[in-house]
Amino acid sequence: MKTKKKLAIVTGGGSGIGFAIAEAFVQSDIHTIIVGRDQEKLRAACDRLGSNCNSISCDLTQLDKIPSVVSGIIAEYGHIDILVNNAGINMKKAFIEVTDQDFQGILQTNVTAVFSFSREVVKHQLSKGIKGVVINISSMASQYGIPKVIAYTASKAAIEGMTRAMATELSPHGIRINCIAPGFIATDMSARALDADPERKSKAIGRTPMGYLGQPSDIGAAALFLASDTAKYITGVILPVDGGNAVGF
Ligand code: NAP
């Protein structure tokens, strides 16, 4: 099936923020491929998202699988216009208890896989002259210091640096690279980090001028904007979608 529609890939699109991004895309008639490890979750997400959505199961830490995932999508759909590198994992642990393996594990998912996936997609876009869009997802952890998330913080700071480096190298070819820095958004990930730690939760909300957690759909709307031609002169930005958290007192 070659598609004439725009085609997007959303990693981690089976749940949380990724699901909301995929939902915003399919509702705008962008054919969307969601990628994750959990086939059941992907199937349930596709059922909810309808015929404009398909899924591919892949553990992104297996870097050697990424080229064939990308070439398989190109073979089936003909082109890839938009990539959202949303899949990510967090780990809350005291600094001195984080092992080298823990640290590398977070970086493998949150940084190295993002690099590999982006390289394969951009290679295709450059060879076909596609004016593509890549959207990365960072975090408030790269805007200010948060204790007990050392590897996650390192990974999200790397994502912001990579966004700027990619934007300078690829924007001359018409490929726009941007990043969304979500504040505290109500998902399973934030529930795991905040619900058992009421002090952290009230701190997160207390420094959010809007006074409440964001919804995944808030990130979906921002991603749809950055992916659209309305944002055709926007590249290399880190866009906080955070209820003011990054500037909160
Ligand atoms: P989530 O619900 O836990 O979603 C994470 C997604 O990533 C899952 O769908 C998961 O799918 C996928 N994933 C994780 N490891 C993977 C791997 N090795 N291969 C393939 N897929 C993988 O969390 P979320 O809150 O929506 O987070 C989404 C992104 O937003 C992350 O990058 C996170 O760092 C960022 N973020 C979230 C918040 C927040 O407050 N929620 C704030 C700032 C930034 P499977 O389980 O199927 O593998």
XYZ file of C-alpha atoms and ligand atoms in Angstrom:
297
model
C 0.000 0.000 0.000
C 1.637 3.250 -1.102
C -0.025 6.230 0.530
C -0.567 9.698 -0.932
C -1.209 11.014 2.586
C 1.549 12.395 4.746
C 3.138 9.585 6.712
C 4.325 9.924 10.300
C 6.116 7.582 12.669
C 5.560 8.077 16.397
C 7.817 5.967 18.610
C 6.167 5.004 21.881
C 2.815 5.813 20.257
C 0.991 3.042 22.100
C 0.514 5.034 25.293
C 0.657 8.376 27.061
C 2.093 11.327 25.176
C 2.936 9.262 22.083
C -0.660 8.050 21.820
C -1.938 11.626 22.039
C 0.489 12.733 19.317
C -0.639 9.853 17.092
C -4.268 10.780 17.808
C -3.693 14.404 16.785
C -1.992 13.225 13.585
C -4.637 10.676 12.515
C -7.386 13.202 13.178
C -5.569 15.507 10.730
C -5.490 12.728 8.138
C -1.798 11.953 8.580
C -1.253 8.211 8.253
C 0.578 7.271 11.436
C 2.742 4.297 12.329
C 3.178 3.754 16.055
C 6.211 1.848 17.330
C 6.669 0.128 20.688
C 7.592 -3.171 22.331
C 4.232 -4.268 23.748
C 2.160 -5.750 20.921
C -1.065 -5.877 22.950
C -0.751 -2.187 23.826
C -0.039 -1.306 20.197
C -3.019 -3.314 18.972
C -5.358 -1.636 21.470
C -4.006 1.798 20.482
C -4.505 1.057 16.771
C -8.081 -0.084 17.451
C -8.781 3.249 19.125
C -7.014 5.295 16.450
C -8.724 3.666 13.461
C -7.697 2.878 9.911
C -5.297 5.825 9.647
C -2.966 4.029 12.070
C -0.761 0.949 11.903
C 1.762 -0.397 14.356
C 5.169 -2.003 14.334
C 6.540 -3.848 17.297
C 10.225 -3.190 17.879
C 12.496 -2.796 20.872
C 14.354 0.369 19.908
C 17.340 -0.590 22.052
C 18.070 -3.270 19.448
C 19.747 -0.778 17.174
C 20.499 -3.292 14.445
C 16.720 -3.733 13.880
C 16.079 -0.023 13.194
C 17.284 0.122 9.551
C 14.970 -2.727 8.537
C 12.010 -1.190 10.402
C 12.515 2.071 8.503
C 13.134 0.421 5.119
C 10.062 -1.794 5.678
C 7.889 1.285 6.210
C 9.305 2.939 3.096
C 8.690 -0.249 1.059
C 5.084 -0.447 2.258
C 4.012 3.205 2.308
C 6.445 4.828 -0.131
C 7.676 7.710 2.000
C 8.181 9.031 5.535
C 7.419 12.708 6.144
C 7.386 13.048 9.930
C 9.284 11.297 12.721
C 8.432 11.882 16.373
C 11.086 10.438 18.677
C 8.816 10.094 21.688
C 9.673 6.682 23.200
C 11.542 7.128 26.432
C 12.120 5.643 29.848
C 12.801 7.197 33.228
C 14.573 5.887 36.306
C 14.342 7.447 39.741
C 17.297 6.411 41.914
C 19.783 8.127 44.210
C 22.871 9.286 42.297
C 25.317 6.926 44.012
C 23.070 3.892 43.487
C 22.881 4.227 39.714
C 25.016 1.519 38.108
C 26.897 1.966 34.846
C 24.446 -0.502 33.338
C 21.440 1.540 34.572
C 22.953 4.679 33.086
C 23.743 3.070 29.727
C 20.258 1.509 29.574
C 18.562 4.898 29.803
C 20.917 6.444 27.267
C 20.426 3.541 24.846
C 16.637 4.126 24.711
C 16.477 7.890 25.129
C 19.483 8.976 23.048
C 21.204 6.309 20.946
C 17.968 4.872 19.529
C 16.777 8.411 18.744
C 19.990 9.044 16.830
C 19.792 5.742 14.895
C 16.103 6.106 14.012
C 16.560 9.728 12.951
C 19.606 8.873 10.815
C 17.704 6.185 8.904
C 14.652 8.410 8.321
C 16.716 11.465 7.350
C 18.830 9.369 4.947
C 15.592 8.470 3.128
C 14.276 12.050 3.208
C 17.534 13.461 1.820
C 17.687 10.868 -0.970
C 14.083 11.594 -2.044
C 14.218 15.373 -1.526
C 11.454 15.158 1.106
C 10.973 18.303 3.193
C 10.720 16.247 6.352
C 10.067 16.997 9.985
C 11.710 15.454 13.048
C 10.314 16.195 16.497
C 12.247 15.144 19.589
C 10.873 15.051 23.120
C 12.980 16.343 26.004
C 11.851 17.238 29.514
C 11.958 19.800 32.305
C 14.916 17.689 33.533
C 16.986 19.451 30.882
C 15.693 22.934 31.817
C 16.679 22.846 35.503
C 18.105 20.400 38.045
C 15.916 17.596 39.421
C 17.416 15.183 41.979
C 17.475 11.367 41.560
C 17.121 11.307 37.770
C 20.757 11.548 36.690
C 20.654 9.304 33.609
C 17.287 10.671 32.446
C 18.584 14.234 32.821
C 21.754 13.437 30.862
C 19.657 11.834 28.130
C 17.212 14.728 27.798
C 19.998 17.340 27.787
C 21.581 15.325 24.961
C 18.293 15.391 23.032
C 18.195 19.182 23.154
C 21.818 19.438 21.948
C 21.141 16.947 19.162
C 18.079 18.943 18.106
C 20.200 22.070 17.601
C 23.019 20.191 15.829
C 20.593 18.378 13.512
C 18.710 21.601 12.763
C 21.855 23.408 11.610
C 22.953 20.509 9.416
C 19.603 19.461 7.955
C 17.508 22.644 7.700
C 19.460 23.796 4.601
C 17.972 20.678 2.957
C 14.441 21.635 4.005
C 14.254 19.165 6.898
C 13.036 20.862 10.075
C 14.179 19.551 13.460
C 12.424 20.707 16.618
C 11.945 19.539 20.165
C 9.093 19.710 22.659
C 10.007 19.956 26.349
C 6.905 18.729 28.192
C 6.294 19.887 31.726
C 4.569 17.503 34.121
C 1.995 15.647 32.025
C -0.503 13.137 33.406
C 0.698 9.741 32.083
C 1.757 6.379 33.516
C 5.363 7.599 33.554
C 4.641 10.703 35.623
C 2.292 8.709 37.896
C 5.160 6.291 38.630
C 7.480 9.210 39.428
C 5.042 11.356 41.412
C 2.215 9.358 42.973
C 4.343 7.604 45.589
C 6.184 10.844 46.342
C 3.629 13.512 47.352
C 6.383 16.011 48.214
C 7.781 15.795 44.668
C 4.286 16.039 43.199
C 3.397 19.166 45.155
C 6.772 20.683 44.227
C 6.129 19.974 40.532
C 2.647 21.510 40.661
C 3.732 24.287 43.017
C 6.216 25.678 40.508
C 3.764 25.351 37.603
C 2.057 28.761 37.270
C -1.016 27.160 35.703
C -1.314 24.996 38.832
C -2.121 21.571 37.373
C -0.589 18.708 35.360
C -0.827 18.971 31.596
C -2.705 16.465 29.465
C -1.040 14.300 26.777
C -3.297 16.061 24.241
C -1.484 19.344 25.057
C 1.690 17.756 23.667
C -0.262 16.237 20.770
C -1.473 19.684 19.711
C 2.057 21.135 19.871
C 3.473 18.244 17.833
C 0.760 18.655 15.205
C 1.595 22.354 14.939
C 5.358 21.727 14.615
C 4.721 19.004 12.022
C 2.447 21.232 9.940
C 3.319 23.748 7.238
C 2.056 26.453 9.605
C 5.422 25.972 11.346
C 7.393 26.014 8.070
C 9.854 28.656 9.310
C 10.424 27.030 12.700
C 13.473 24.847 13.180
C 15.941 24.196 15.992
C 13.584 25.283 18.772
C 12.997 23.685 22.146
C 9.319 24.399 22.833
C 8.271 24.055 26.480
C 4.651 22.869 26.799
C 4.545 23.031 30.544
C 1.954 25.406 31.995
C 4.850 27.777 32.700
C 6.810 25.232 34.786
C 10.186 26.131 33.248
C 9.818 29.747 34.348
C 7.944 29.023 37.587
C 9.104 30.493 40.892
P 4.870 6.257 28.792
O 3.390 6.256 28.817
O 5.633 5.362 29.722
O 5.299 6.004 27.286
C 6.582 5.648 26.888
C 6.465 4.897 25.584
O 7.783 4.568 25.134
C 5.682 3.602 25.736
O 4.618 3.585 24.792
C 6.700 2.516 25.454
O 6.107 1.489 24.690
C 7.760 3.235 24.628
N 9.079 2.634 24.799
C 9.863 2.671 25.902
N 10.992 1.972 25.692
C 10.927 1.501 24.422
C 11.785 0.709 23.623
N 12.949 0.234 24.080
N 11.408 0.433 22.363
C 10.212 0.874 21.886
N 9.363 1.628 22.590
C 9.718 1.941 23.854
O 5.491 7.705 29.080
P 5.077 9.189 28.607
O 4.917 9.977 29.840
O 4.003 9.149 27.592
O 6.466 9.651 27.946
C 6.650 9.837 26.550
C 7.871 10.729 26.335
O 7.642 11.997 26.957
C 9.164 10.173 26.951
O 10.253 10.461 26.100
C 9.298 10.971 28.234
O 10.632 11.078 28.657
C 8.727 12.311 27.808
N 8.262 13.154 28.914
C 7.187 12.811 29.676
C 6.771 13.669 30.692
C 5.577 13.387 31.554
O 5.315 14.170 32.491
N 4.821 12.348 31.328
C 7.474 14.858 30.927
C 8.570 15.159 30.150
C 8.948 14.304 29.126
P 6.250 -0.088 25.053
O 5.987 -0.237 26.500
O 5.271 -0.747 24.137
O 7.649 -0.444 24.675
